PDB file of C-alpha atoms in Angstrom:
ATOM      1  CA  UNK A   1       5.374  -0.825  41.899  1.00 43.00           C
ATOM      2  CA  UNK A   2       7.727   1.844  41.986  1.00 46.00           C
ATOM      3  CA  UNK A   3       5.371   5.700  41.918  1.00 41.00           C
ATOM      4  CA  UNK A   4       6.625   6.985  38.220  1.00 46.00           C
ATOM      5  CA  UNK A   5       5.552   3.630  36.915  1.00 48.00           C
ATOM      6  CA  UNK A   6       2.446   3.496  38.921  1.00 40.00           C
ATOM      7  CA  UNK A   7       1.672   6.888  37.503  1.00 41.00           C
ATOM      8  CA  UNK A   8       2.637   5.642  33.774  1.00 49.00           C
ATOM      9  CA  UNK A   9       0.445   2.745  33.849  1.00 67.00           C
ATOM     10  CA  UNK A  10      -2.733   1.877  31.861  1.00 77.00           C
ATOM     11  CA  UNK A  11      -5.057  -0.281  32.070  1.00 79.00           C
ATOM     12  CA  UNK A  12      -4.918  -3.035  29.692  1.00 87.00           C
ATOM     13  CA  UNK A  13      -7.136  -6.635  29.847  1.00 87.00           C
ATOM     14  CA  UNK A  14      -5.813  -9.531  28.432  1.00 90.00           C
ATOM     15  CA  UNK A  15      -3.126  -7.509  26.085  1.00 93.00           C
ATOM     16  CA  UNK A  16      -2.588 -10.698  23.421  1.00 94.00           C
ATOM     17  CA  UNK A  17      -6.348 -11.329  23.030  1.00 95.00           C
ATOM     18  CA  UNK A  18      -6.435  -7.556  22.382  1.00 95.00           C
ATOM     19  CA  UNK A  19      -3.543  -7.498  19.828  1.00 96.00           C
ATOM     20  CA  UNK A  20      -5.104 -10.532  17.912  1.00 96.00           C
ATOM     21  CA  UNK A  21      -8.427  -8.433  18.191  1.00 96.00           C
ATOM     22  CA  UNK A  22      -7.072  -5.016  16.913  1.00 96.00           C
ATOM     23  CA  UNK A  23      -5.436  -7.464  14.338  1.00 96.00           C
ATOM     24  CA  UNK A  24      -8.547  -8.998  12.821  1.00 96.00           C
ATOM     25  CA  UNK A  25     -10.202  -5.495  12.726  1.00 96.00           C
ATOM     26  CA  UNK A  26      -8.904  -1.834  13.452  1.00 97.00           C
ATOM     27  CA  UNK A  27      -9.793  -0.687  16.737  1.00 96.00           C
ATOM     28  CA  UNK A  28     -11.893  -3.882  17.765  1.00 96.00           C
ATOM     29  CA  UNK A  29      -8.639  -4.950  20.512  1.00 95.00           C
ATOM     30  CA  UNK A  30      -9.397  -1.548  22.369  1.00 95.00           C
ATOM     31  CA  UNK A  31     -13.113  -2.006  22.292  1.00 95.00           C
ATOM     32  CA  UNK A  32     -12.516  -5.217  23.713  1.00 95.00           C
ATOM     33  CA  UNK A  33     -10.202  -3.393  26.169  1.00 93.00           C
ATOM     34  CA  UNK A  34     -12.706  -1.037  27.225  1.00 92.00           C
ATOM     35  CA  UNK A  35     -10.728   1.795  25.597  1.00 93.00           C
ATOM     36  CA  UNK A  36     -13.742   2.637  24.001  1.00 94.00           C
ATOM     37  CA  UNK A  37     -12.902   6.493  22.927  1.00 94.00           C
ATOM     38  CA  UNK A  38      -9.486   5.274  21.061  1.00 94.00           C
ATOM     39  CA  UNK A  39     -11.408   2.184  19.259  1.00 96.00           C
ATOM     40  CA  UNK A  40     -13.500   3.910  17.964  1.00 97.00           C
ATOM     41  CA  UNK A  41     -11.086   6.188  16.479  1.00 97.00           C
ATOM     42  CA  UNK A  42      -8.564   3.912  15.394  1.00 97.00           C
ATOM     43  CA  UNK A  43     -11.603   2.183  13.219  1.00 96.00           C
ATOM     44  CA  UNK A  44     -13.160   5.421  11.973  1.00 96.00           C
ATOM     45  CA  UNK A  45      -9.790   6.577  10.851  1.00 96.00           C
ATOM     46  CA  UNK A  46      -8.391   3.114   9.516  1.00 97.00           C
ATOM     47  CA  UNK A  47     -11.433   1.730   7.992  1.00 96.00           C
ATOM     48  CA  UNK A  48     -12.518   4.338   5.745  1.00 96.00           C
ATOM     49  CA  UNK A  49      -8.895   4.829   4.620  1.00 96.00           C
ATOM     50  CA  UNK A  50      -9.129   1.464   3.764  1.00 96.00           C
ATOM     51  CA  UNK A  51     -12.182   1.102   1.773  1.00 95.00           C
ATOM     52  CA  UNK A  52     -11.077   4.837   0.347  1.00 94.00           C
ATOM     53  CA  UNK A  53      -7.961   3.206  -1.070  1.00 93.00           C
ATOM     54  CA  UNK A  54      -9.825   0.013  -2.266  1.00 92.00           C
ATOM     55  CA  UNK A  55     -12.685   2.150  -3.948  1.00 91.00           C
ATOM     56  CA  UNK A  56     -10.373   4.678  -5.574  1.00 89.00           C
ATOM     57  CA  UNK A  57      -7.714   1.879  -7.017  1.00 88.00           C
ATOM     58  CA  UNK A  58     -11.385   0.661  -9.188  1.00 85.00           C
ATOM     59  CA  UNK A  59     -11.521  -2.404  -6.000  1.00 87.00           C
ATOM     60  CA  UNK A  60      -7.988  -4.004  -7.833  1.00 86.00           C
ATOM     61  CA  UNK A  61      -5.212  -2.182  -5.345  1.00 88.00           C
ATOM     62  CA  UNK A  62      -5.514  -4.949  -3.169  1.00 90.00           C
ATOM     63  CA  UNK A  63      -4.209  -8.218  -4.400  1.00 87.00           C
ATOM     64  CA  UNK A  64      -1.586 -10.739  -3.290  1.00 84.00           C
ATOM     65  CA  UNK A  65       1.337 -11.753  -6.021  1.00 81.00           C
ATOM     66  CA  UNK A  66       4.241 -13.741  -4.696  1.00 78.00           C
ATOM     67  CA  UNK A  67       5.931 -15.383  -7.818  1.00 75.00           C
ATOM     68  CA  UNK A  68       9.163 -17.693  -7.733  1.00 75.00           C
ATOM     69  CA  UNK A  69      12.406 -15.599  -7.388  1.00 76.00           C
ATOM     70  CA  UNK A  70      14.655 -16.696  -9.861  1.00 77.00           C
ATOM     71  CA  UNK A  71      16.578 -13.654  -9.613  1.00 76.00           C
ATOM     72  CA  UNK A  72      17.748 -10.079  -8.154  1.00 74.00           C
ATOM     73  CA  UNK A  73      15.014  -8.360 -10.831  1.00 71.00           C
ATOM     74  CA  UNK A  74      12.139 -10.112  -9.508  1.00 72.00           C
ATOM     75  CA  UNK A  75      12.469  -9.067  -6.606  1.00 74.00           C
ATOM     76  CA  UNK A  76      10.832  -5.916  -7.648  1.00 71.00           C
ATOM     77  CA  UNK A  77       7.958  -7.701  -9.421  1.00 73.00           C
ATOM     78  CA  UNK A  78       6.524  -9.292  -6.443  1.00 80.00           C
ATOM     79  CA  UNK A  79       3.431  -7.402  -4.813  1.00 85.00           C
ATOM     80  CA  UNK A  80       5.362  -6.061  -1.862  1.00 88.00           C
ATOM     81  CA  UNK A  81       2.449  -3.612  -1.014  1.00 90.00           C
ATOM     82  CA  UNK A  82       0.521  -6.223   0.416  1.00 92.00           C
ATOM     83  CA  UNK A  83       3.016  -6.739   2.667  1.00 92.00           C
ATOM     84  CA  UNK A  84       1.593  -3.467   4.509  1.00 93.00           C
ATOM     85  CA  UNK A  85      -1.790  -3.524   3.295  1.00 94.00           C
ATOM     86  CA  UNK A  86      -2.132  -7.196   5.034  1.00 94.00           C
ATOM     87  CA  UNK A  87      -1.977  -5.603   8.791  1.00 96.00           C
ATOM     88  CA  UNK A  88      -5.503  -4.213   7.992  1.00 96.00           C
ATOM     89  CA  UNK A  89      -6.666  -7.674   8.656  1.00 94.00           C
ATOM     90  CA  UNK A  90      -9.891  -9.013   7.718  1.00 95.00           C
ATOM     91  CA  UNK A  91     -11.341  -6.815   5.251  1.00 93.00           C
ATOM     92  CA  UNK A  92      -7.594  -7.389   3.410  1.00 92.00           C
ATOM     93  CA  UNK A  93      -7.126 -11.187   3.802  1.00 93.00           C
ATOM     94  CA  UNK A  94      -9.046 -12.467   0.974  1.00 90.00           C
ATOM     95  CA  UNK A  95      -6.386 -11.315  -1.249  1.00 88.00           C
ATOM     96  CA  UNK A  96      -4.093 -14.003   1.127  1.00 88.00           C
ATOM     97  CA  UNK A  97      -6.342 -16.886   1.234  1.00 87.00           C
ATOM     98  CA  UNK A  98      -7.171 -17.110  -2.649  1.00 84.00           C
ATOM     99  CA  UNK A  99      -3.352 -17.089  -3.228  1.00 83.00           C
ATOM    100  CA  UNK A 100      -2.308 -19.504  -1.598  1.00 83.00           C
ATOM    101  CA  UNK A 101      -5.041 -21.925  -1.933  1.00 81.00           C
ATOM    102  CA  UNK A 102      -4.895 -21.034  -5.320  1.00 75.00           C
ATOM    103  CA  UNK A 103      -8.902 -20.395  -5.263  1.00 75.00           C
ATOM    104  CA  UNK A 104     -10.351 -17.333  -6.113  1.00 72.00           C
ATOM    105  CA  UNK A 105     -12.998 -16.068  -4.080  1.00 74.00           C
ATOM    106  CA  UNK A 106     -16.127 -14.795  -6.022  1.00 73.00           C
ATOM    107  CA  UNK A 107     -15.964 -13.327  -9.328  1.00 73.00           C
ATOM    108  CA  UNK A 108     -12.878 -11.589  -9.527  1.00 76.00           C
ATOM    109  CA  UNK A 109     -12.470 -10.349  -5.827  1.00 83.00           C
ATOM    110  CA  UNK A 110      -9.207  -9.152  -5.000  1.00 84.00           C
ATOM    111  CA  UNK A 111      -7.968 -11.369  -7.599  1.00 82.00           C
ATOM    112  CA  UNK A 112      -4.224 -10.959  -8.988  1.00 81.00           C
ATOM    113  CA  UNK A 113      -4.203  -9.582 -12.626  1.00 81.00           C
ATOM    114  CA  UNK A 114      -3.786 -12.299 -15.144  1.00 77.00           C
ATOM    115  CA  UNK A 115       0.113 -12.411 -16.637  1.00 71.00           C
ATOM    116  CA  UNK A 116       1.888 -10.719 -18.408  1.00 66.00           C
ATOM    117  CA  UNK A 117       2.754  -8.845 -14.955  1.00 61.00           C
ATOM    118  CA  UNK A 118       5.214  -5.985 -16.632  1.00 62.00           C
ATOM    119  CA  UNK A 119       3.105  -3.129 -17.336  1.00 58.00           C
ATOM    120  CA  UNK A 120       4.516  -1.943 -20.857  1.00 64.00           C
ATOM    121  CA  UNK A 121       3.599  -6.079 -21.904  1.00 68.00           C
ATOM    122  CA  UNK A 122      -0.154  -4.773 -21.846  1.00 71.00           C
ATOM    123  CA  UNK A 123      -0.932  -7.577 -19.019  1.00 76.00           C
ATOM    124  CA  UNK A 124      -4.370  -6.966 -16.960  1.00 78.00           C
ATOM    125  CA  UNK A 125      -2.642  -4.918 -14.510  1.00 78.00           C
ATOM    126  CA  UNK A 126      -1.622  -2.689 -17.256  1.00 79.00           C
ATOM    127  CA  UNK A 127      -5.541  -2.199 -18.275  1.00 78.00           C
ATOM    128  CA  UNK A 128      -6.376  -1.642 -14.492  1.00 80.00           C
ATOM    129  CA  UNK A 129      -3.365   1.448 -14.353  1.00 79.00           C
ATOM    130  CA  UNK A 130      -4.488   2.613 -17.807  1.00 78.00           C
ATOM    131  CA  UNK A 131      -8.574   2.935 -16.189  1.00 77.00           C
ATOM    132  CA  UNK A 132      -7.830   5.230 -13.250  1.00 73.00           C
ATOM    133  CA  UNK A 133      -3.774   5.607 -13.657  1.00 74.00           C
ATOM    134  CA  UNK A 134      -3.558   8.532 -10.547  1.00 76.00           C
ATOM    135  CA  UNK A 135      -6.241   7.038  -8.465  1.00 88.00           C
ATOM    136  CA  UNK A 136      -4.918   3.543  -8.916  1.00 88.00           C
ATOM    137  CA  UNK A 137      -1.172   4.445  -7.284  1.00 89.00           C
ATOM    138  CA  UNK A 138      -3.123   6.704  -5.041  1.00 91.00           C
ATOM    139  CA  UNK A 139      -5.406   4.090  -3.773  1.00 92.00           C
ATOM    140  CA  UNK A 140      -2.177   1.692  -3.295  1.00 92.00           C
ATOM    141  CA  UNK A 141      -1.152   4.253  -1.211  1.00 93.00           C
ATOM    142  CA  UNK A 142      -4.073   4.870   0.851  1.00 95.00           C
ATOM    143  CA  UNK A 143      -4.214   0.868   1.408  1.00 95.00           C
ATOM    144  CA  UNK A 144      -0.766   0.391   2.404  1.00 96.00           C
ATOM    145  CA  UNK A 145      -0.681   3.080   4.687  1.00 96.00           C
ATOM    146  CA  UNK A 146      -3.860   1.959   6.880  1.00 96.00           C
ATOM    147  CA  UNK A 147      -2.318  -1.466   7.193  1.00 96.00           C
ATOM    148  CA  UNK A 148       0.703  -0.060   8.701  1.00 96.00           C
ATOM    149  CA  UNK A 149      -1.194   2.671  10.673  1.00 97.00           C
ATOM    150  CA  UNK A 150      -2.972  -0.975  12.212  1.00 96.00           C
ATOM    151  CA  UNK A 151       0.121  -1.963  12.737  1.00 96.00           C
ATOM    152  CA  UNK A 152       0.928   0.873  15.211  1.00 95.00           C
ATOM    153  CA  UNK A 153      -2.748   0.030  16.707  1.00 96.00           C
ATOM    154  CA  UNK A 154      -1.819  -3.361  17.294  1.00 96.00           C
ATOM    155  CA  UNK A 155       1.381  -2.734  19.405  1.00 95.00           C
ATOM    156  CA  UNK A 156      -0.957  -0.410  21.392  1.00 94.00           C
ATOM    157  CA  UNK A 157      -3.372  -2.695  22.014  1.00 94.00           C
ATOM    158  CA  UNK A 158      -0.803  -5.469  23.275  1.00 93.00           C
ATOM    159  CA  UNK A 159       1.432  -2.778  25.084  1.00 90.00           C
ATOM    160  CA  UNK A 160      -0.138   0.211  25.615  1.00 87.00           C
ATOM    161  CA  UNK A 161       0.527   4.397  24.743  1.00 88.00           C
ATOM    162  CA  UNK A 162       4.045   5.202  24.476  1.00 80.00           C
ATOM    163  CA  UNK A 163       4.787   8.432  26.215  1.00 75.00           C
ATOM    164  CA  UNK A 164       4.270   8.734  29.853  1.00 67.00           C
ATOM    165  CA  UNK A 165       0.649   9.679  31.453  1.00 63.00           C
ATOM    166  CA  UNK A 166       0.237  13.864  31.771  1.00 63.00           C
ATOM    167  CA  UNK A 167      -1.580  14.555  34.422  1.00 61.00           C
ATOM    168  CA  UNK A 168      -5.022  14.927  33.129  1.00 58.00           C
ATOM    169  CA  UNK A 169      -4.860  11.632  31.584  1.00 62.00           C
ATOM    170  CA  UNK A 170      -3.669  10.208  34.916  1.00 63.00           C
ATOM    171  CA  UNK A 171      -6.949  11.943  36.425  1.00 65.00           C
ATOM    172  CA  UNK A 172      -9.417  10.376  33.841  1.00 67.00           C
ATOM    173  CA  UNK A 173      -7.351   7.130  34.244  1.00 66.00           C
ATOM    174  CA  UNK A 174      -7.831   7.298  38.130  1.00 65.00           C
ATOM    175  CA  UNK A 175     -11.723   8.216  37.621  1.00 68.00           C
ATOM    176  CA  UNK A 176     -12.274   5.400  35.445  1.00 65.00           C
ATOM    177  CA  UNK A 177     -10.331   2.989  37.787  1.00 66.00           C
ATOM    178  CA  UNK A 178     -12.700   4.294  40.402  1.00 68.00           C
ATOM    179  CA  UNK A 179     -16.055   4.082  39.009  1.00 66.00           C
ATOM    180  CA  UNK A 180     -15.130   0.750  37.603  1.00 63.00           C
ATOM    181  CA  UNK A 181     -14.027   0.015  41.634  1.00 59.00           C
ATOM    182  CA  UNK A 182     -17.251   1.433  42.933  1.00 58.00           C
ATOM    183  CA  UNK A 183     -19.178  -1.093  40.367  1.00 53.00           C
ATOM    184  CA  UNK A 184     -17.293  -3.890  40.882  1.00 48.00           C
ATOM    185  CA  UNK A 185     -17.187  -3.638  44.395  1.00 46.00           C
ATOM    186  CA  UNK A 186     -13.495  -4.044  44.391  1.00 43.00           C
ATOM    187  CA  UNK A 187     -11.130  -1.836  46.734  1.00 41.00           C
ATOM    188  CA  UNK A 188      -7.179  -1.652  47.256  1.00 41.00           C
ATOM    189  CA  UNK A 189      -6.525  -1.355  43.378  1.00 41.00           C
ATOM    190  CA  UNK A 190      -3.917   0.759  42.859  1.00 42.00           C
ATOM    191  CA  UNK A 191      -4.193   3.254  39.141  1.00 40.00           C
ATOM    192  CA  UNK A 192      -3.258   1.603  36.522  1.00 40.00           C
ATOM    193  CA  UNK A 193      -3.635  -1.911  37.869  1.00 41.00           C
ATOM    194  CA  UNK A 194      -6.512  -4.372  36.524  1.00 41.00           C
ATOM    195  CA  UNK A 195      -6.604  -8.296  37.564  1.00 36.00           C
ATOM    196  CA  UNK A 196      -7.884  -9.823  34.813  1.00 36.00           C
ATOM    197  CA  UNK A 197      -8.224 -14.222  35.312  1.00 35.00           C
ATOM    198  CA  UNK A 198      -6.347 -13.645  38.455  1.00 34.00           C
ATOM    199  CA  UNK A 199      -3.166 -11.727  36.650  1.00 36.00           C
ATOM    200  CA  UNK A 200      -2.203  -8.165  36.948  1.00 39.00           C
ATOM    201  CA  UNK A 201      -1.563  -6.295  33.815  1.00 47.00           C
ATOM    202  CA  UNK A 202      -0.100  -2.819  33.212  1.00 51.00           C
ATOM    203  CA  UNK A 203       1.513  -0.850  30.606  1.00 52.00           C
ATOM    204  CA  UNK A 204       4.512   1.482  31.395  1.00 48.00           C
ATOM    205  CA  UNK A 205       4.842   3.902  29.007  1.00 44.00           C
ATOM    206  CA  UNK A 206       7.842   5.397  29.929  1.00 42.00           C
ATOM    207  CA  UNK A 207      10.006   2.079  29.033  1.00 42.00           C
ATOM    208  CA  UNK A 208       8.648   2.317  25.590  1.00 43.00           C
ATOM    209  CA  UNK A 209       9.166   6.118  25.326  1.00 38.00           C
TER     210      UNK A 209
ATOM    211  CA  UNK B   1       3.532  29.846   6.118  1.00 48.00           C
ATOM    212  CA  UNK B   2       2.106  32.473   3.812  1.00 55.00           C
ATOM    213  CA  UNK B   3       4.755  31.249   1.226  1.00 57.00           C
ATOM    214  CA  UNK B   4       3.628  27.723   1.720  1.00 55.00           C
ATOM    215  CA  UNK B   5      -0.217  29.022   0.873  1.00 53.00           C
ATOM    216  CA  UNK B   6       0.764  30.776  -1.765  1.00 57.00           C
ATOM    217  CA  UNK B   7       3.007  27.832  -3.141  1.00 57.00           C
ATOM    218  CA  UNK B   8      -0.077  25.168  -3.087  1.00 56.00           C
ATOM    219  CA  UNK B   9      -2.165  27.860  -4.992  1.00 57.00           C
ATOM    220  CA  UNK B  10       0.623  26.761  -7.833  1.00 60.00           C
ATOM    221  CA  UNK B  11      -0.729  23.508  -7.962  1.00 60.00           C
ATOM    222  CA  UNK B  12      -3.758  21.854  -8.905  1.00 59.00           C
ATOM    223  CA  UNK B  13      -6.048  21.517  -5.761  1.00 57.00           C
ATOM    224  CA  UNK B  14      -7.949  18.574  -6.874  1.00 69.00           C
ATOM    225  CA  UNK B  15      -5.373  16.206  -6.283  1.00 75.00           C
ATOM    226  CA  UNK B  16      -4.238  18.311  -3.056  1.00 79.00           C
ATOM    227  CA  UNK B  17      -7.268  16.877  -1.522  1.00 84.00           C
ATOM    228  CA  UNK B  18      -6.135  13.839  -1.756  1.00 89.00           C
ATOM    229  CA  UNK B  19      -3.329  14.139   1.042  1.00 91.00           C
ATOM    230  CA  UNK B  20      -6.465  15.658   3.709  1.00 92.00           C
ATOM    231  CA  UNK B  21      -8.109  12.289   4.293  1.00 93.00           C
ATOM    232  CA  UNK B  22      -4.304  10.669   4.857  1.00 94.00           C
ATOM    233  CA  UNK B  23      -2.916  13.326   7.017  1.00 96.00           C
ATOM    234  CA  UNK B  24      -6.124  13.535   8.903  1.00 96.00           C
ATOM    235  CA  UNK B  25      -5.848   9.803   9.747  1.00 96.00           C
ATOM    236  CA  UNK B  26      -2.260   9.263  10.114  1.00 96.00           C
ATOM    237  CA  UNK B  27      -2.156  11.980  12.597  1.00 97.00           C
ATOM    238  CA  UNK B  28      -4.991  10.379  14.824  1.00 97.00           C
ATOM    239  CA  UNK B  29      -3.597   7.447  14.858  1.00 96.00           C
ATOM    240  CA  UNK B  30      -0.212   8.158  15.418  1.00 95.00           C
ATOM    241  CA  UNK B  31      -1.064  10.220  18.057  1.00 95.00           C
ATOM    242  CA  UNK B  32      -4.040   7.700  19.790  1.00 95.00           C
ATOM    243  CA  UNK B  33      -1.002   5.415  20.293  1.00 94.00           C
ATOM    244  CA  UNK B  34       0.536   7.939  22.220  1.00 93.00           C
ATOM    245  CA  UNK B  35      -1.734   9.099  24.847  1.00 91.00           C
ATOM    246  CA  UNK B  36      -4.627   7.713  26.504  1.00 90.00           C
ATOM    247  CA  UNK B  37      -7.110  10.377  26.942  1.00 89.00           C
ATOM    248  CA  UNK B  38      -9.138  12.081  24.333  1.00 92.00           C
ATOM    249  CA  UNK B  39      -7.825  15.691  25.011  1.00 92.00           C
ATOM    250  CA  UNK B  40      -3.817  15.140  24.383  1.00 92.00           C
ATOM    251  CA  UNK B  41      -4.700  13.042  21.565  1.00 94.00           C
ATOM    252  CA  UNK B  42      -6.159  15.538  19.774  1.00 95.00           C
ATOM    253  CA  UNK B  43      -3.687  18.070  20.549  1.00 94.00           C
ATOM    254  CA  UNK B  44      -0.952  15.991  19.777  1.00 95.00           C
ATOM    255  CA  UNK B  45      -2.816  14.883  16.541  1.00 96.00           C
ATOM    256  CA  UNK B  46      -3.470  18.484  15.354  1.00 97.00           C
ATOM    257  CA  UNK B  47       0.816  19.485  16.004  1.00 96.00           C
ATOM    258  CA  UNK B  48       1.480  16.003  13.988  1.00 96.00           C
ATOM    259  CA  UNK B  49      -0.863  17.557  10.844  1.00 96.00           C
ATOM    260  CA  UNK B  50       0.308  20.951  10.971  1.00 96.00           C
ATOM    261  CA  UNK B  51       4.405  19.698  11.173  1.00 96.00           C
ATOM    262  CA  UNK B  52       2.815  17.247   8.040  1.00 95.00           C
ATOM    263  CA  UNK B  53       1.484  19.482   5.972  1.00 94.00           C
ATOM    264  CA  UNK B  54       4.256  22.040   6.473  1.00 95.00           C
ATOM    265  CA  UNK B  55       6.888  19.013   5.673  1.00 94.00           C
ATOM    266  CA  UNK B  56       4.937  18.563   2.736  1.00 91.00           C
ATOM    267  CA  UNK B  57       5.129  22.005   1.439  1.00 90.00           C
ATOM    268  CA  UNK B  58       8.660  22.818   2.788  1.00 94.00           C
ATOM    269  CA  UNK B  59       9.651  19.540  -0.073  1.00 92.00           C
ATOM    270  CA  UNK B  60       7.001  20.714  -2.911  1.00 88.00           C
ATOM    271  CA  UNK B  61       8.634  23.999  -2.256  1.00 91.00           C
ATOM    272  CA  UNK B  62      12.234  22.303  -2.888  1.00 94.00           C
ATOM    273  CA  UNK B  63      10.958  20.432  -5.861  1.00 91.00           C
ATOM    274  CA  UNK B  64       9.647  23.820  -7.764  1.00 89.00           C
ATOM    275  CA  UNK B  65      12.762  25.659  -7.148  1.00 92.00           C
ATOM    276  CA  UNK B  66      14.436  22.342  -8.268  1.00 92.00           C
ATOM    277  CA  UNK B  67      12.453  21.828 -11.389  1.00 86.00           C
ATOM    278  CA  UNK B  68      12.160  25.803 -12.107  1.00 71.00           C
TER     279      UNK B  68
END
């Protein structure tokens, strides 16, 4: 291992497992990672902008609606916002499972409105706009954004930070790697190097950068 | 800056606070996946919210001069 990479790497345990993890729930891949600090903040930011959205949108911002395309104008009637608010995971995959098993889940839970779909045809998702009409496109908003803000969580969860290590992150990095050393008894492991089930793993930021 | 201020006293604050919570967590985030430690990531996450919130005010500011 060349030194700028050495110097660029992080520690990262079993990155897949982790993406999956961070997938399933904000921050939960780095917890698993041991990145405690940067779980925890990725799930206290995430979360509540979540549940924010969901609460301000009256708890109907966050449905799945994926009608037959017949042609170029549907296009624009399908609920594409769940294609971002779906990276939040868990707490947003009821929507998916009622849809396509064509079940809803509990009385009206993330349920899609009831046609007519346009909004001047005075469908259900009409009635829902007309209830809270700023709070409802805000709370789309605030959904769709954390699910893409996971998204960003997930890639550093499987791969890592994306700049290069400044030097007082390379310091808590190599005190970390140390005390964890001194625990485990283990000697000869370089910064930024972790053998996790027998294979190394590392993240070089600087490729990403 | 000043201008910016005095451009969002225009406008009604209530739903102003509405962009807070977002900026507040996009910028953590965005900057948590670029560092490791605590220390740059906050750093980095309070330059990402001040170049935010002066984007945002630089276009409201386009959009009143626009619609004025």
């Amino acid at each position: 291992m060349s030194e700028d990479s050495e110097r660029n790497a992080v520690e990262l345990k079993n990155p897949l497992w982790a993406a999956g993890l961070a997938l399933l729930i904000p921050g939960l891949g780095h917890l698993y990672q041991g990145r405690y600090a940067k779980g925890l903040l990725f799930m206290f930011c995430i979360l509540p902008t979540f549940f924010l959205g969901w609460s301000l949108g009256g708890g109907k911002v966050v449905y799945a609606e994926f009608r037959p395309v017949r042609g170029f104008s549907d296009l624009f009637e399908q609920r594409w916002h769940y294609v971002g608010q779906f990276w939040v995971g868990l707490p947003a995959w009821p929507a998916l499972v009622q849809t396509v098993f064509n079940e809803p889940l509990g009385e009206d839970f993330m349920t899609a409105p009831e046609p007519p779909f346009q909004a001047n045809e005075g469908g259900e998702e009409a009635d829902w706009i007309e209830r809270a009409p700023e709070y409802y496109e805000l709370g789309t908003v605030y959904t769709l954004i954390a699910g893409i803000l996971n998204l960003l969580v997930i890639f550093d969860a499987a791969g890592g930070p994306i700049l290069p290590l400044r030097k007082e992150e390379e310091d808590d990095e190599v005190a970390k790697q140390g005390e964890s050393g001194a625990v485990g008894g283990g000697k000869g492991k370089s910064p930024g190097e972790a053998r996790v089930g027998g294979a190394t793993t590392t993240a070089k930021g600087a490729s990403r950068a | 800056m000043i201008a910016a201020l005095l451009l969002l006293a225009q406008f009604p604050m209530n739903r102003m606070w509405f962009a807070v919570p977002l900026i507040i967590s996009v910028s953590l985030v965005y900057a948590g996946t670029r560092h490791e430690a605590m220390r740059p990531i906050l750093r980095h996450a309070v330059s990402c919210a001040v170049w935010m919130t002066g984007f945002i005010a630089a276009i409201m500011l386009l959009l009143w001069l626009l619609g004025g």
